[in-house]
Short mmCIF file of C-alpha atoms and ligand atoms in Angstrom, two decimals:
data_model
loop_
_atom_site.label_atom_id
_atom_site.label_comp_id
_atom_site.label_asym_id
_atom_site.label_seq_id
_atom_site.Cartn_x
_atom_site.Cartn_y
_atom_site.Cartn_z
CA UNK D 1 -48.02 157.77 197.06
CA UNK D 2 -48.32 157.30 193.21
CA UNK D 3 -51.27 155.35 192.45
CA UNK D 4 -51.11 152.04 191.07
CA UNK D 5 -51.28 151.89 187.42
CA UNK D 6 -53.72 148.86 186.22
CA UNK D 7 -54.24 147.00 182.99
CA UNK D 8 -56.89 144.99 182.75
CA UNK D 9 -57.85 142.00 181.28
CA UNK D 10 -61.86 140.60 181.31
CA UNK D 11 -64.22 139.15 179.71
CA UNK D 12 -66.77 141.84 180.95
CA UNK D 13 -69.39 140.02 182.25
CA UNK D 14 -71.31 140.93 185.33
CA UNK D 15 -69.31 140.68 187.82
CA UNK D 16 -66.07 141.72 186.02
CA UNK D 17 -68.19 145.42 185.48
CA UNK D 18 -68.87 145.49 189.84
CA UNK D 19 -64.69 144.88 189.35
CA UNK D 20 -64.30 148.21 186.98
CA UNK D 21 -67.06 149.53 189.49
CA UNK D 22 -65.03 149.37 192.41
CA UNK D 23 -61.92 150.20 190.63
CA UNK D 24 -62.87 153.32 189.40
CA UNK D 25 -64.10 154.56 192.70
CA UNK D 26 -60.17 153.89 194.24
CA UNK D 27 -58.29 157.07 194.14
CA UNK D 28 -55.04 155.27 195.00
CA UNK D 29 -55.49 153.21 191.32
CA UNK D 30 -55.53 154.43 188.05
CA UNK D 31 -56.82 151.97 184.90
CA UNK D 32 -54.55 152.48 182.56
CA UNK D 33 -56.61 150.27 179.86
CA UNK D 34 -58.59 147.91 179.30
CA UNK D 35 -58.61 145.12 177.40
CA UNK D 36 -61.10 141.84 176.76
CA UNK D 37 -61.23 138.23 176.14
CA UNK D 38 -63.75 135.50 175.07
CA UNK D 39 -65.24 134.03 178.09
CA UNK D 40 -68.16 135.14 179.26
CA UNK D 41 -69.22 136.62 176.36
CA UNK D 42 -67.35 136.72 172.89
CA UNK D 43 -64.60 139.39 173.22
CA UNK D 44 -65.60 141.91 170.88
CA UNK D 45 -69.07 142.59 173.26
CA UNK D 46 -67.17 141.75 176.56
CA UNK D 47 -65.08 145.29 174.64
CA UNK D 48 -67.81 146.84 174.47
CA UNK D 49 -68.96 146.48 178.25
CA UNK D 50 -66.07 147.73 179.30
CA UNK D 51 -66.96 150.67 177.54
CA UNK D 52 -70.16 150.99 178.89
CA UNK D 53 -68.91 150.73 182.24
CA UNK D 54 -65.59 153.23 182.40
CA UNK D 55 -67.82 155.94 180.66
CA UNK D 56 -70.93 155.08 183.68
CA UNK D 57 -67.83 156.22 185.87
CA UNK D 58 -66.60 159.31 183.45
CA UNK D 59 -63.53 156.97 182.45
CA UNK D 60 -64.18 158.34 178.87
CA UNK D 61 -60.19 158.33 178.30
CA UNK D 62 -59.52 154.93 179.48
CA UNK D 63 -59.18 152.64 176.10
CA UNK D 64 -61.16 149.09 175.76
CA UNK D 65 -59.42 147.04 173.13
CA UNK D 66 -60.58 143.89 171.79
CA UNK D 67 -58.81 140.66 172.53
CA UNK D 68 -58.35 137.08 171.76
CA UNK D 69 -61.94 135.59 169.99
CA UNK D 70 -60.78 131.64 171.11
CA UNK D 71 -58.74 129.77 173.59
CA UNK D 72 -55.56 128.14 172.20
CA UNK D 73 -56.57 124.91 172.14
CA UNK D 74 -59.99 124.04 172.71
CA UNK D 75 -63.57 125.63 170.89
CA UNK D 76 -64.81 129.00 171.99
CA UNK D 77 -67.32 128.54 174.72
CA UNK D 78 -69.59 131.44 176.42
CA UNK D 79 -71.76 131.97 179.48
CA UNK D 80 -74.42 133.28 178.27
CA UNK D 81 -76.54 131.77 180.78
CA UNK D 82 -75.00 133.24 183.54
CA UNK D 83 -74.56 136.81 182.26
CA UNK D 84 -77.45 137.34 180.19
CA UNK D 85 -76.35 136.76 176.44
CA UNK D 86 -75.52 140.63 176.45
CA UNK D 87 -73.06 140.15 179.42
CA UNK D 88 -74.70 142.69 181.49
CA UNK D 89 -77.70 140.50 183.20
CA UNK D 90 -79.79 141.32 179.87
CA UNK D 91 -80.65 144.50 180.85
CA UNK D 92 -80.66 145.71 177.80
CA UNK D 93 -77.79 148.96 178.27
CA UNK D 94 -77.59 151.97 175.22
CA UNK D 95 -74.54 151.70 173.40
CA UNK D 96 -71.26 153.10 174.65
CA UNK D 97 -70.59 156.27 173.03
CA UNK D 98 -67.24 155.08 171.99
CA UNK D 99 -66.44 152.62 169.66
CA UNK D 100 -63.34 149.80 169.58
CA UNK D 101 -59.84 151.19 170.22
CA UNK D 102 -58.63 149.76 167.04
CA UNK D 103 -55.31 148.22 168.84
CA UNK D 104 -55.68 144.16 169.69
CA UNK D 105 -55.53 143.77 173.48
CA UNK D 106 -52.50 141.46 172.66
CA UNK D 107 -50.77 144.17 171.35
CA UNK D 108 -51.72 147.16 173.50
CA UNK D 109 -50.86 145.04 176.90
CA UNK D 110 -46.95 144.60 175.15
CA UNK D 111 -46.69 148.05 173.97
CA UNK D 112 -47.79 149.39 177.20
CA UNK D 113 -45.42 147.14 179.19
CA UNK D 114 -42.53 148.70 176.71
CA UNK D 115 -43.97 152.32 177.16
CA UNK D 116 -43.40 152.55 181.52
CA UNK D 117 -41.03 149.31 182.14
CA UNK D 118 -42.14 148.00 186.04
CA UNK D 119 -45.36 149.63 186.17
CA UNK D 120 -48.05 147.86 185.15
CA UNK D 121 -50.12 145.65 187.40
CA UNK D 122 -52.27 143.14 185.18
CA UNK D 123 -55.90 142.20 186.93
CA UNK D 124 -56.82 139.51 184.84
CA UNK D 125 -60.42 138.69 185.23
CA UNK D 126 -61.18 136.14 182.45
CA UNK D 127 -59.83 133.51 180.19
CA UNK D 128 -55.85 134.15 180.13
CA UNK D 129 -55.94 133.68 176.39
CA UNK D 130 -54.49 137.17 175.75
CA UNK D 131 -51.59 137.20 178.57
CA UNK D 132 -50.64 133.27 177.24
CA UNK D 133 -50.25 134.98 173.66
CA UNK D 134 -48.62 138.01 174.77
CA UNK D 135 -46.08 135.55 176.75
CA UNK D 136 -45.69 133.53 173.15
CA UNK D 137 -45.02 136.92 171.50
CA UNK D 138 -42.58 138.73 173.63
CA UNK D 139 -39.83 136.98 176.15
CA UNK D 140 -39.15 140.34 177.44
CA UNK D 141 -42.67 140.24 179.07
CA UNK D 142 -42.32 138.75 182.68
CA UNK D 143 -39.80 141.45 183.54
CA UNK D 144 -41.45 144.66 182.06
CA UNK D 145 -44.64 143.85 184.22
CA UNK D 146 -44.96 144.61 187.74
CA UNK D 147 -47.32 141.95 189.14
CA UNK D 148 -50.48 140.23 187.88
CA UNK D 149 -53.41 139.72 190.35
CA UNK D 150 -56.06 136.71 188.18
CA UNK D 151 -59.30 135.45 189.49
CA UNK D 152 -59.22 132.05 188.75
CA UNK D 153 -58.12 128.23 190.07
CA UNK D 154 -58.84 127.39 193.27
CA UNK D 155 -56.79 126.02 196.07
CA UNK D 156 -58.96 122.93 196.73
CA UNK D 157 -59.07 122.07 193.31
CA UNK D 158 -63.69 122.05 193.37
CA UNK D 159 -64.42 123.81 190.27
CA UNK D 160 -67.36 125.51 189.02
CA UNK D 161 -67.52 125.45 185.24
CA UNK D 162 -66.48 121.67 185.07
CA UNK D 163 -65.94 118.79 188.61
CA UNK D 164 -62.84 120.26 188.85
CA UNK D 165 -62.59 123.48 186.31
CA UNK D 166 -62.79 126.96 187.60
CA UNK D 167 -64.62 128.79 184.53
CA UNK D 168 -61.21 131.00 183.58
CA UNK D 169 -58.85 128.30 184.06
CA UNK D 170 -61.22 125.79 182.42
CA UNK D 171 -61.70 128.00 179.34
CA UNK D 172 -58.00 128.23 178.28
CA UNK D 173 -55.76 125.51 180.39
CA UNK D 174 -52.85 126.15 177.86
CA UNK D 175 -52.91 129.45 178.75
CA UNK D 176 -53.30 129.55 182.20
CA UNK D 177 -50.57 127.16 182.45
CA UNK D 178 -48.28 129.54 180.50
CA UNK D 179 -49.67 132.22 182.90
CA UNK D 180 -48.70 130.59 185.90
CA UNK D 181 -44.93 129.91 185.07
CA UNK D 182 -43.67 132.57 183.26
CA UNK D 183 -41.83 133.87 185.98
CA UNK D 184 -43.71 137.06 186.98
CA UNK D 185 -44.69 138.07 190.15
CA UNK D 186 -48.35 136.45 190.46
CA UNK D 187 -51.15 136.06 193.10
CA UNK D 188 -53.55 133.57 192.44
CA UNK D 189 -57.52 134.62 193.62
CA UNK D 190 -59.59 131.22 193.56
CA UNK D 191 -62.92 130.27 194.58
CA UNK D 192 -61.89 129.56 197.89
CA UNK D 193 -61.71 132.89 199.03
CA UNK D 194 -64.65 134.51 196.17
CA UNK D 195 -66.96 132.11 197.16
CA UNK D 196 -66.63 133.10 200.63
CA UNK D 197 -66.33 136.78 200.15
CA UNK D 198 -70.16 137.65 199.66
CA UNK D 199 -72.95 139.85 198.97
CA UNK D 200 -75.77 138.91 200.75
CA UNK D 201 -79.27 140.85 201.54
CA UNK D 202 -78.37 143.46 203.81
CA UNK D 203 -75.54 144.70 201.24
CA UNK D 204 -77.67 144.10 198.12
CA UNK D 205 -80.35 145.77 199.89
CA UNK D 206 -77.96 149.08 200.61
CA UNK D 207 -77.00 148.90 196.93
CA UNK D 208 -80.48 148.80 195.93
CA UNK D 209 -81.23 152.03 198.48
CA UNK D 210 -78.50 153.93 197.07
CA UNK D 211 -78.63 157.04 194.29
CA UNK D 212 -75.35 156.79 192.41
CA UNK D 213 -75.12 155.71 189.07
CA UNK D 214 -72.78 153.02 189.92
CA UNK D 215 -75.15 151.85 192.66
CA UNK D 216 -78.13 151.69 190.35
CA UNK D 217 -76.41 150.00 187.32
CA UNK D 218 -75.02 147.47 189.79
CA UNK D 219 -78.70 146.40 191.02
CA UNK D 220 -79.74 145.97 187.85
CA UNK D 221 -76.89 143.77 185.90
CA UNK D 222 -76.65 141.82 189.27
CA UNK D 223 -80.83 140.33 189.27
CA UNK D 224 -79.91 137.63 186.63
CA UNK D 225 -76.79 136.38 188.24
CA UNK D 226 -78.46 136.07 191.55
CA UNK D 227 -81.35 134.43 189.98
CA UNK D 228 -78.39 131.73 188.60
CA UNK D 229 -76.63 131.77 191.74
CA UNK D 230 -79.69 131.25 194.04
CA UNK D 231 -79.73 127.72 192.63
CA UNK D 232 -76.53 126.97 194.17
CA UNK D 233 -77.58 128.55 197.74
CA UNK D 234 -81.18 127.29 198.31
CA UNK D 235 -82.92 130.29 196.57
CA UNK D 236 -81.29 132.34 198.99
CA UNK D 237 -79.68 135.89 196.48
CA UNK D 238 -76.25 135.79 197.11
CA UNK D 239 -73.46 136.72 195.26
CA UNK D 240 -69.95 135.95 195.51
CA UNK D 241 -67.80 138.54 193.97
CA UNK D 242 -65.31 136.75 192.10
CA UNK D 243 -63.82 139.33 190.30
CA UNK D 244 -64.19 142.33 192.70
CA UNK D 245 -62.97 140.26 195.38
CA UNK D 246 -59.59 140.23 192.81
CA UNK D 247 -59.73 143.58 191.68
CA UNK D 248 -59.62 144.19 195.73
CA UNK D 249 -56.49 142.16 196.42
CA UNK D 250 -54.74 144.06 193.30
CA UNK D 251 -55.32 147.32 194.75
CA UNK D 252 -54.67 146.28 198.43
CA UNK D 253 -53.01 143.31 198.85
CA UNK D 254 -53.51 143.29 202.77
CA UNK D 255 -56.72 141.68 202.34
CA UNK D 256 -55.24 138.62 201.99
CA UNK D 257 -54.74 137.06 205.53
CA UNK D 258 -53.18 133.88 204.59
CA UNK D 259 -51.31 132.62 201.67
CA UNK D 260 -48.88 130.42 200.26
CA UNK D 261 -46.02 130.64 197.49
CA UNK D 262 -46.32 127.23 195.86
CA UNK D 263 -45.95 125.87 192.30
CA UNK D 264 -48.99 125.83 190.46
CA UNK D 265 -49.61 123.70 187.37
CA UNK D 266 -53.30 123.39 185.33
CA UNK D 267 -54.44 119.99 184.36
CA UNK D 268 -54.72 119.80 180.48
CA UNK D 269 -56.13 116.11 180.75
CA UNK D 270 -59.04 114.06 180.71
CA UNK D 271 -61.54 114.83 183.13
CA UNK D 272 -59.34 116.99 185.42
CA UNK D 273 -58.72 119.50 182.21
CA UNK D 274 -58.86 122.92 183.59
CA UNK D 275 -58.15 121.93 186.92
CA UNK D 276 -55.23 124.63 188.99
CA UNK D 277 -52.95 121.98 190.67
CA UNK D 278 -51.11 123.51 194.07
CA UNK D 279 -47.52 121.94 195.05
CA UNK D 280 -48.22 122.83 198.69
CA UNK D 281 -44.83 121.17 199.91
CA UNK D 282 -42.83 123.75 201.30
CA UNK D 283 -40.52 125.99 199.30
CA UNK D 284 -37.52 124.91 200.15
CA UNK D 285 -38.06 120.95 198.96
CA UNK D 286 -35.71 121.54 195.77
CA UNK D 287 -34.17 118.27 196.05
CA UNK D 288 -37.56 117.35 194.83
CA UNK D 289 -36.50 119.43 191.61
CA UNK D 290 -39.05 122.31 192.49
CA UNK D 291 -37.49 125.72 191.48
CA UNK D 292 -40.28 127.70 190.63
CA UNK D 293 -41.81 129.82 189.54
CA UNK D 294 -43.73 130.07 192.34
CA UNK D 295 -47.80 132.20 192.43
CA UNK D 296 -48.89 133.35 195.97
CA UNK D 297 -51.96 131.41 196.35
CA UNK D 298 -54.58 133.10 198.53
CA UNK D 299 -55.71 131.06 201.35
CA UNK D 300 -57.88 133.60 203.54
CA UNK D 301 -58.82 137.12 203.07
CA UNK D 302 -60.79 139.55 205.48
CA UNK D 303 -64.08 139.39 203.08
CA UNK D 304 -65.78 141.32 205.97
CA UNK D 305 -63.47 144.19 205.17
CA UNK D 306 -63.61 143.93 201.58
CA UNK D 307 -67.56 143.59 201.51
CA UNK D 308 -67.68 146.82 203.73
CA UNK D 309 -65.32 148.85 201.00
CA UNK D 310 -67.13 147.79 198.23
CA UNK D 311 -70.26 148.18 199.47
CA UNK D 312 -69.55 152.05 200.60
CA UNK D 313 -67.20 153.03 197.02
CA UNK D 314 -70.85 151.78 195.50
CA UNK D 315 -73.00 153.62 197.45
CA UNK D 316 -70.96 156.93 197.58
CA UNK D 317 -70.93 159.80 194.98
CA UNK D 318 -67.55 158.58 192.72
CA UNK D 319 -64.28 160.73 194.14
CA UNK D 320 -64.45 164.27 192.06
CA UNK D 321 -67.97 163.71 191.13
CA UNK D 322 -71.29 165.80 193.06
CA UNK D 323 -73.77 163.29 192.27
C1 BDR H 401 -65.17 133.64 186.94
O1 BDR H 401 -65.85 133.16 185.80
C2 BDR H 401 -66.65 134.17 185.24
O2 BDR H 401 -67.94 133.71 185.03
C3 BDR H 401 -66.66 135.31 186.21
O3 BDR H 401 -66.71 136.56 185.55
C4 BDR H 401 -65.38 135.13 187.00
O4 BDR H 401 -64.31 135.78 186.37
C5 BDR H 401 -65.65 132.88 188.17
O5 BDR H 401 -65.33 131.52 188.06
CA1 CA H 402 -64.73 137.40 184.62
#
């Protein structure tokens, strides 16, 4: 079988790099390219992470462009606190040997689409500032693009960033809301299921035993985000893999167990702003004037398979590669 041809979009940040991590070591995926948004970090350095991570895993040919700086409608607004002000756990990384593609993310993610009609899958990882404005720029969009698999929402409607704001929803509602009804075939990866789907000592402790490069880089961006996250699980060093957990689904959608095609609208209001809102009447209520587009929400996914996977493509020498 052909492999399935990613682009994706981040805002490269800790755990979007385990994401490129994981992805790389998939033989039955190929990243097409990369590009990144403000979220967080601002998008010109979550660019340059990228870089730093696809040439860790000899993706030297795999372009990183620069996206949107700002959400549409609201200030720019990073997370510096949780992924070290340099994205990567401030762990203080060389340089990438490459610098900026020179294309706009925008731009590359339409001309791409035009380039190999129905072939792109879009992981989108971060803010959905650059798929809103590619949506704004080009009608043809929705059709030329495969799928899109985003981290973001949640089913529940808890947030993290905000009482009710998932951080990639909350950082660009008007996008996300553009995002979710444009018509494309989307699956929607909320904290429901990342916050369930876990690292926890025994698996950070194999990561921490292991010799490859991907292994070793991973220990070290991932100390600062426990250290953030431990406040949420009584000191304990967990981490829920938000955008791995995505990246997952994207490559093998099996591991979701249970989900549901429903409407899905983002609160642009008041205190709710940034909040994923789930129509989870079923499908066939159109006399309620519900026609879609519908997103397949995931409800449940086998974490304990995904956790094993991503532990072992970590841990083992990268296909084609001795060390
Ligand atoms: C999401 O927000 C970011 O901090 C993470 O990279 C992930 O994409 C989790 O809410
Ligand atoms: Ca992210």
């Amino acid at each position: 079988m052909e492999p399935r041809s990613l682009i994706l979009d981040m805002d490269v940040g800790v755990d979007d790099s385990v994401a490129i991590l994981y992805l790389a070591a998939r033989p039955d995926v190929r990243i097409a390219a990369v590009g990144s948004v403000h979220g967080n970090v601002e998008a010109p350095l979550a660019a340059e992470n990228a870089r730093r991570v696809l040439e860790l895993c000899g993706l030297d040919d795999v372009p990183a462009a620069t996206g949107c700086w700002r959400p549409m409608a609201q200030e720019l607004a990073t997370a510096g606190w949780v992924h070290g002000e340099d994205g990567l756990g401030n762990t203080n990384q060389p340089p990438p040997r490459r610098g900026p593609s020179g294309e706009h993310a925008v731009a590359q993610l339409i001309r791409l689409a035009h380039e190999r009609p129905g072939i792109y899958e879009v992981v989108a990882t971060g803010p959905l500032t650059n798929l809103g404005t590619a949506l704004v720029m080009d009608r043809e969009l929705p059709r030329l693009i495969r799928s899109v698999t985003i981290m973001g929402g949640s089913a529940d409607g808890v947030g993290n960033a905000a009482p009710f704001g998932e951080a990639n929803i909350w950082h660009d509602p008007e996008a996300a809301e553009l995002v979710f009804n444009a018509g494309w075939p989307i699956t929607m990866v909320g904290l429901d299921v990342t916050m369930v789907t876990r690292l926890e000592e025994p698996e950070l402790a194999a990561i921490a035993a292991a010799a490859t490069p991907q292994a070793r880089f991973a220990t070290a961006i991932l100390q600062h985000y426990l250290g953030v996250y431990a406040k949420s699980f009584g000191g304990r060093r967990i981490c829920p893999l938000h955008d791995p957990l995505a990246a997952g689904i994207a490559a093998d959608p099996t591991l979701v167990t249970s989900a549901l095609d429903a409407e899905v609208h983002v609160s642009r209001d008041g205190e709710t702003r940034g909040m994923t809102m789930i129509d989870r009447r079923p499908k066939y209520m159109e006399a309620e004037g519900r026609r879609g587009p519908f997103t397949r929400v995931a409800l449940q996914v086998d974490s304990q398979r995904f956790v094993d996977d991503l532990v072992g493509r970590l841990t083992r020498p990268l296909p084609g590669r001795p060390d």
